Each structure stands twice: as structure tokens, then as C-alpha cells.
């Protein structure tokens, strides 16, 4: 099992460009989430989904969109990248039987 | 509302010394609590978790944490630091529905040879 996978690992964007960060899981978990990690601020929740077709905003949703058409995939879209979105992005799932969150390896995004 | 405070953004210990990383939580319901470790340029890995069973929880790599309700604390300890313990450590508390996690700001542990 691959667990939680994220692509790409690294990305450099120019201000105003758009892109999609991919997240996929093979654990059949209903709950998935996106976090951003910034120095001194820990992990902050961007968006989350409790199942296919259901998404909701987290703590810092502005500038990001998500959709969830399948259990396996939960892409994060940046519509118009800004330097303030330079960060490391983590996707995670929640395992209801273990009560744990399982994290992907992260995507390091730089917006110039 | 759930929240976590980690005291000390940077902690340095000598190799072989006690490691103590502090975490205090705020929760309106009995919480589930977690410690995660992040090695450089990697994702987060679960160290240990408290889910209302034993108050002293043992995790991987010799770490343990004690849930103290009276002090609203869940401090992480290890009797003897190893160079490989150098990493960022995050404390987290789960939300009311259990699937949303609230993370502390992290503590960077440096181990001095």
C-alpha cells in the first residue's frame, strides 16, 4: 500500500499562475484534509472533506479550492498564486479505527 | 474550542540527557492527544497517542507522554537523547468529531554531541 501520496514534491510558480496539488490515498479513508506548514505557525487546516462530494473550509481557506469526486483523490487548487502562499503543503487522511491522521510527504511550493 | 500550546519553540539537550517537550491543551470535551515527529524535509510521523486508556503512553523510539487532566498537559519525554532524535515535534488535539486535528506550533529539538 502506498498510503498517502502527493505530487509534485516541489513547485515554483510566478504570481498569478494557477496550479493543482494532487493528493491520493489507497486506505479507503473517508476523511481527508489539506494543511499548510509555515515556520513558527505549525500546521494550519486549509480545507477538509468527510467523503466524496462533501468539502468544507478549515482555518485558512482563502485562495484555495478543493473538490472530492472520489474517495481516493483530494486535489487542492490555487487559482491565482500569491507569494503569501509559499509554504509546504501536506495532505492527510484520518483512520477511524486507529484515530490517527496519516500524512503524505508534502509539496514544497514557492511563489515568486 | 480545542487548542494546543507548545512551550519552547527550540529545545537543546546534550546527547544522553533527558528530553522534555511541553504541551498544554485546551478542550471542551475529553481530548484525544497526539505527538508527531517531523524529520527534515519529510512528512509527519505519529510518535504516540492518548485515546482515554492508560494515562502514561509509550510510543516509538523510546518516547513516552503522560496525560495529566488536572494540569491539562501532555508532555513528551525520553530518558536519554540520541543524535537521531533531532527533529521538529508537534503536539495535536483532536476536535469534537475526532477527525479534525489542531496542531501546536512545534518544538525544534537539537541534540548536542
mmCIF file of C-alpha atoms in Angstrom:
data_model
loop_
_atom_site.group_PDB
_atom_site.id
_atom_site.type_symbol
_atom_site.label_atom_id
_atom_site.label_comp_id
_atom_site.label_asym_id
_atom_site.label_seq_id
_atom_site.Cartn_x
_atom_site.Cartn_y
_atom_site.Cartn_z
ATOM 1 C CA UNK A 1 0.000 0.000 0.000
ATOM 2 C CA UNK A 2 1.292 3.437 -0.917
ATOM 3 C CA UNK A 3 -0.649 5.224 1.845
ATOM 4 C CA UNK A 4 -0.959 8.924 1.072
ATOM 5 C CA UNK A 5 0.867 10.236 -1.980
ATOM 6 C CA UNK A 6 1.356 13.812 -3.107
ATOM 7 C CA UNK A 7 2.578 15.293 -6.359
ATOM 8 C CA UNK A 8 4.605 17.240 -7.181
ATOM 9 C CA UNK A 9 7.260 17.275 -4.451
ATOM 10 C CA UNK A 10 8.498 20.724 -5.439
ATOM 11 C CA UNK A 11 6.947 23.533 -7.473
ATOM 12 C CA UNK A 12 7.886 27.091 -8.319
ATOM 13 C CA UNK A 13 5.145 29.409 -9.566
ATOM 14 C CA UNK A 14 5.007 33.003 -10.632
ATOM 15 C CA UNK A 15 2.484 35.320 -9.037
ATOM 16 C CA UNK A 16 -0.891 34.911 -10.706
ATOM 17 C CA UNK A 17 -0.310 31.428 -12.059
ATOM 18 C CA UNK A 18 -2.650 28.595 -11.169
ATOM 19 C CA UNK A 19 -1.892 25.004 -10.314
ATOM 20 C CA UNK A 20 -3.287 21.898 -8.684
ATOM 21 C CA UNK A 21 -1.591 19.945 -5.935
ATOM 22 C CA UNK A 22 -2.509 16.303 -6.152
ATOM 23 C CA UNK A 23 -3.274 14.000 -3.226
ATOM 24 C CA UNK A 24 -4.238 10.350 -3.445
ATOM 25 C CA UNK A 25 -4.788 7.637 -0.859
ATOM 26 C CA UNK A 26 -5.325 3.901 -1.006
ATOM 27 C CA UNK A 27 -6.515 3.372 2.581
ATOM 28 C CA UNK A 28 -10.209 3.869 1.826
ATOM 29 C CA UNK A 29 -10.455 6.645 4.413
ATOM 30 C CA UNK A 30 -13.442 8.938 4.136
ATOM 31 C CA UNK A 31 -11.855 11.954 5.826
ATOM 32 C CA UNK A 32 -9.103 13.844 4.023
ATOM 33 C CA UNK A 33 -7.575 17.228 4.690
ATOM 34 C CA UNK A 34 -5.050 19.762 3.457
ATOM 35 C CA UNK A 35 -2.675 21.652 5.723
ATOM 36 C CA UNK A 36 -0.059 24.270 5.128
ATOM 37 C CA UNK A 37 3.059 24.428 7.253
ATOM 38 C CA UNK A 38 4.863 27.701 7.831
ATOM 39 C CA UNK A 39 7.794 28.361 10.194
ATOM 40 C CA UNK A 40 6.646 29.107 13.722
ATOM 41 C CA UNK A 41 2.998 28.515 12.884
ATOM 42 C CA UNK A 42 2.682 24.762 12.931
ATOM 43 C CA UNK A 43 0.143 23.148 10.629
ATOM 44 C CA UNK A 44 -2.955 25.048 9.689
ATOM 45 C CA UNK A 45 -6.005 23.412 8.159
ATOM 46 C CA UNK A 46 -6.951 24.729 4.713
ATOM 47 C CA UNK A 47 -9.838 22.509 3.617
ATOM 48 C CA UNK A 48 -11.173 19.131 4.533
ATOM 49 C CA UNK A 49 -13.591 16.523 3.233
ATOM 50 C CA UNK A 50 -15.639 13.952 5.123
ATOM 51 C CA UNK A 51 -16.407 11.957 1.992
ATOM 52 C CA UNK A 52 -16.854 12.095 -1.762
ATOM 53 C CA UNK A 53 -18.854 15.153 -2.743
ATOM 54 C CA UNK A 54 -18.506 16.852 0.645
ATOM 55 C CA UNK A 55 -15.915 19.524 1.405
ATOM 56 C CA UNK A 56 -15.637 22.316 3.923
ATOM 57 C CA UNK A 57 -13.325 25.149 4.885
ATOM 58 C CA UNK A 58 -10.710 24.998 7.536
ATOM 59 C CA UNK A 59 -8.791 27.766 9.279
ATOM 60 C CA UNK A 60 -7.089 29.326 6.228
ATOM 61 C CA UNK A 61 -9.178 28.606 3.094
ATOM 62 C CA UNK A 62 -8.760 31.875 1.176
ATOM 63 C CA UNK A 63 -7.057 31.451 -2.192
ATOM 64 C CA UNK A 64 -7.617 27.705 -2.333
ATOM 65 C CA UNK A 65 -10.311 25.484 -3.806
ATOM 66 C CA UNK A 66 -10.943 21.784 -3.366
ATOM 67 C CA UNK A 67 -13.254 19.125 -4.715
ATOM 68 C CA UNK A 68 -13.739 15.474 -3.890
ATOM 69 C CA UNK A 69 -15.188 13.378 -6.676
ATOM 70 C CA UNK A 70 -13.784 10.051 -5.440
ATOM 71 C CA UNK A 71 -12.771 8.598 -2.097
ATOM 72 C CA UNK A 72 -9.180 8.273 -3.297
ATOM 73 C CA UNK A 73 -8.393 11.762 -4.578
ATOM 74 C CA UNK A 74 -8.494 15.201 -2.978
ATOM 75 C CA UNK A 75 -6.789 17.854 -5.144
ATOM 76 C CA UNK A 76 -6.016 21.355 -3.904
ATOM 77 C CA UNK A 77 -6.234 24.182 -6.438
ATOM 78 C CA UNK A 78 -4.523 27.541 -6.279
ATOM 79 C CA UNK A 79 -6.450 29.799 -8.623
ATOM 80 C CA UNK A 80 -4.072 32.770 -8.677
ATOM 81 C CA UNK A 81 -0.883 32.136 -6.740
ATOM 82 C CA UNK A 82 0.455 34.787 -4.378
ATOM 83 C CA UNK A 83 3.816 34.985 -2.565
ATOM 84 C CA UNK A 84 1.921 34.516 0.724
ATOM 85 C CA UNK A 85 1.093 31.003 -0.457
ATOM 86 C CA UNK A 86 4.749 29.996 -0.390
ATOM 87 C CA UNK A 87 4.648 27.091 2.041
ATOM 88 C CA UNK A 88 4.858 23.357 2.476
ATOM 89 C CA UNK A 89 1.539 21.641 1.860
ATOM 90 C CA UNK A 90 0.536 18.371 3.454
ATOM 91 C CA UNK A 91 -2.377 16.139 2.643
ATOM 92 C CA UNK A 92 -3.660 13.793 5.340
ATOM 93 C CA UNK A 93 -6.300 11.155 5.894
ATOM 94 C CA UNK A 94 -7.990 10.096 9.117
ATOM 95 C CA UNK A 95 -8.302 6.475 10.077
ATOM 96 C CA UNK A 96 -11.447 5.975 12.183
ATOM 97 C CA UNK A 97 -10.271 2.656 13.577
ATOM 98 C CA UNK A 98 -6.875 3.959 14.707
ATOM 99 C CA UNK A 99 -7.904 7.543 15.425
ATOM 100 C CA UNK A 100 -4.777 8.725 13.651
ATOM 101 C CA UNK A 101 -4.025 11.118 10.843
ATOM 102 C CA UNK A 102 -1.773 9.787 8.098
ATOM 103 C CA UNK A 103 0.292 12.338 6.240
ATOM 104 C CA UNK A 104 1.676 12.489 2.753
ATOM 105 C CA UNK A 105 5.307 13.509 2.146
ATOM 106 C CA UNK A 106 4.400 17.107 1.326
ATOM 107 C CA UNK A 107 4.708 19.554 -1.558
ATOM 108 C CA UNK A 108 7.104 22.463 -1.208
ATOM 109 C CA UNK A 109 5.663 25.429 -3.116
ATOM 110 C CA UNK A 110 7.462 28.674 -3.841
ATOM 111 C CA UNK A 111 5.626 31.612 -5.390
ATOM 112 C CA UNK A 112 7.823 34.372 -6.797
ATOM 113 C CA UNK B 1 -12.753 25.086 21.250
ATOM 114 C CA UNK B 2 -9.744 22.848 21.007
ATOM 115 C CA UNK B 3 -6.229 24.253 21.022
ATOM 116 C CA UNK B 4 -2.697 23.267 21.893
ATOM 117 C CA UNK B 5 0.200 25.290 23.260
ATOM 118 C CA UNK B 6 3.757 24.085 22.977
ATOM 119 C CA UNK B 7 6.122 25.872 25.328
ATOM 120 C CA UNK B 8 9.521 26.475 23.802
ATOM 121 C CA UNK B 9 9.935 26.662 20.060
ATOM 122 C CA UNK B 10 13.547 25.455 20.371
ATOM 123 C CA UNK B 11 14.952 22.984 22.862
ATOM 124 C CA UNK B 12 18.584 21.864 23.037
ATOM 125 C CA UNK B 13 19.792 18.880 25.033
ATOM 126 C CA UNK B 14 23.065 17.026 25.272
ATOM 127 C CA UNK B 15 23.276 13.514 23.932
ATOM 128 C CA UNK B 16 22.268 11.153 26.735
ATOM 129 C CA UNK B 17 20.314 13.797 28.637
ATOM 130 C CA UNK B 18 16.602 13.817 29.398
ATOM 131 C CA UNK B 19 14.313 15.152 26.697
ATOM 132 C CA UNK B 20 11.236 17.085 27.893
ATOM 133 C CA UNK B 21 8.938 18.767 25.382
ATOM 134 C CA UNK B 22 5.945 20.563 26.852
ATOM 135 C CA UNK B 23 2.380 20.567 25.574
ATOM 136 C CA UNK B 24 -0.724 22.019 27.187
ATOM 137 C CA UNK B 25 -4.158 21.622 25.693
ATOM 138 C CA UNK B 26 -7.497 23.308 25.876
ATOM 139 C CA UNK B 27 -10.521 21.216 25.131
ATOM 140 C CA UNK B 28 -14.217 21.405 25.905
ATOM 141 C CA UNK B 29 -14.504 17.624 25.905
ATOM 142 C CA UNK B 30 -12.194 14.804 26.997
ATOM 143 C CA UNK B 31 -9.499 15.043 24.380
ATOM 144 C CA UNK B 32 -7.549 12.680 22.239
ATOM 145 C CA UNK B 33 -3.930 13.850 22.158
ATOM 146 C CA UNK B 34 -1.052 13.119 19.836
ATOM 147 C CA UNK B 35 2.625 13.743 19.353
ATOM 148 C CA UNK B 36 4.030 13.751 15.838
ATOM 149 C CA UNK B 37 7.659 13.981 14.740
ATOM 150 C CA UNK B 38 8.925 15.548 11.533
ATOM 151 C CA UNK B 39 12.432 14.887 10.302
ATOM 152 C CA UNK B 40 13.960 17.389 7.870
ATOM 153 C CA UNK B 41 12.202 17.506 4.515
ATOM 154 C CA UNK B 42 9.812 14.742 5.463
ATOM 155 C CA UNK B 43 6.164 14.395 6.411
ATOM 156 C CA UNK B 44 4.769 13.906 9.902
ATOM 157 C CA UNK B 45 5.033 10.565 11.658
ATOM 158 C CA UNK B 46 2.995 9.569 14.684
ATOM 159 C CA UNK B 47 5.081 9.118 17.838
ATOM 160 C CA UNK B 48 2.293 8.274 20.245
ATOM 161 C CA UNK B 49 -1.336 8.956 21.065
ATOM 162 C CA UNK B 50 -3.634 9.177 24.063
ATOM 163 C CA UNK B 51 -7.179 7.973 23.478
ATOM 164 C CA UNK B 52 -8.536 7.786 27.054
ATOM 165 C CA UNK B 53 -6.954 4.484 28.021
ATOM 166 C CA UNK B 54 -3.797 4.474 30.148
ATOM 167 C CA UNK B 55 -2.601 7.950 31.101
ATOM 168 C CA UNK B 56 1.051 7.022 30.513
ATOM 169 C CA UNK B 57 1.505 6.363 26.841
ATOM 170 C CA UNK B 58 4.561 4.758 25.312
ATOM 171 C CA UNK B 59 5.489 5.452 21.739
ATOM 172 C CA UNK B 60 8.169 4.682 19.232
ATOM 173 C CA UNK B 61 11.887 5.359 19.626
ATOM 174 C CA UNK B 62 11.719 5.324 23.438
ATOM 175 C CA UNK B 63 9.412 8.321 23.797
ATOM 176 C CA UNK B 64 6.531 8.462 26.221
ATOM 177 C CA UNK B 65 3.973 11.020 27.356
ATOM 178 C CA UNK B 66 1.713 11.351 30.373
ATOM 179 C CA UNK B 67 -1.804 12.729 30.206
ATOM 180 C CA UNK B 68 -2.474 14.903 33.259
ATOM 181 C CA UNK B 69 -6.031 16.153 33.277
ATOM 182 C CA UNK B 70 -5.537 18.346 36.357
ATOM 183 C CA UNK B 71 -2.711 20.184 34.598
ATOM 184 C CA UNK B 72 -4.207 19.938 31.068
ATOM 185 C CA UNK B 73 -0.820 18.721 29.947
ATOM 186 C CA UNK B 74 0.598 16.037 27.704
ATOM 187 C CA UNK B 75 4.368 16.468 27.918
ATOM 188 C CA UNK B 76 6.689 14.297 25.844
ATOM 189 C CA UNK B 77 9.743 12.728 27.453
ATOM 190 C CA UNK B 78 12.648 10.463 26.636
ATOM 191 C CA UNK B 79 15.171 9.423 29.295
ATOM 192 C CA UNK B 80 18.252 9.619 27.088
ATOM 193 C CA UNK B 81 18.525 11.734 23.945
ATOM 194 C CA UNK B 82 20.112 10.333 20.829
ATOM 195 C CA UNK B 83 21.501 12.285 17.914
ATOM 196 C CA UNK B 84 18.813 10.790 15.703
ATOM 197 C CA UNK B 85 16.107 12.459 17.846
ATOM 198 C CA UNK B 86 16.915 15.848 16.335
ATOM 199 C CA UNK B 87 13.689 16.861 14.598
ATOM 200 C CA UNK B 88 10.577 19.014 14.857
ATOM 201 C CA UNK B 89 7.914 17.764 17.258
ATOM 202 C CA UNK B 90 4.246 18.665 17.116
ATOM 203 C CA UNK B 91 1.573 18.161 19.723
ATOM 204 C CA UNK B 92 -2.018 17.892 18.495
ATOM 205 C CA UNK B 93 -5.502 17.574 19.937
ATOM 206 C CA UNK B 94 -8.474 16.173 18.092
ATOM 207 C CA UNK B 95 -11.702 18.070 17.632
ATOM 208 C CA UNK B 96 -15.191 17.202 18.817
ATOM 209 C CA UNK B 97 -15.778 14.807 15.954
ATOM 210 C CA UNK B 98 -12.343 13.259 16.309
ATOM 211 C CA UNK B 99 -11.246 13.720 12.730
ATOM 212 C CA UNK B 100 -10.102 17.357 12.856
ATOM 213 C CA UNK B 101 -6.736 17.875 14.483
ATOM 214 C CA UNK B 102 -5.440 21.104 15.984
ATOM 215 C CA UNK B 103 -1.671 21.339 15.990
ATOM 216 C CA UNK B 104 0.717 23.270 18.170
ATOM 217 C CA UNK B 105 3.348 25.494 16.620
ATOM 218 C CA UNK B 106 6.043 22.874 17.050
ATOM 219 C CA UNK B 107 9.254 22.457 19.030
ATOM 220 C CA UNK B 108 12.568 22.028 17.284
ATOM 221 C CA UNK B 109 14.811 19.646 19.196
ATOM 222 C CA UNK B 110 18.580 19.914 18.833
ATOM 223 C CA UNK B 111 20.811 17.225 20.296
ATOM 224 C CA UNK B 112 24.330 18.338 21.139
ATOM 225 C CA UNK B 113 27.069 15.698 20.930
#
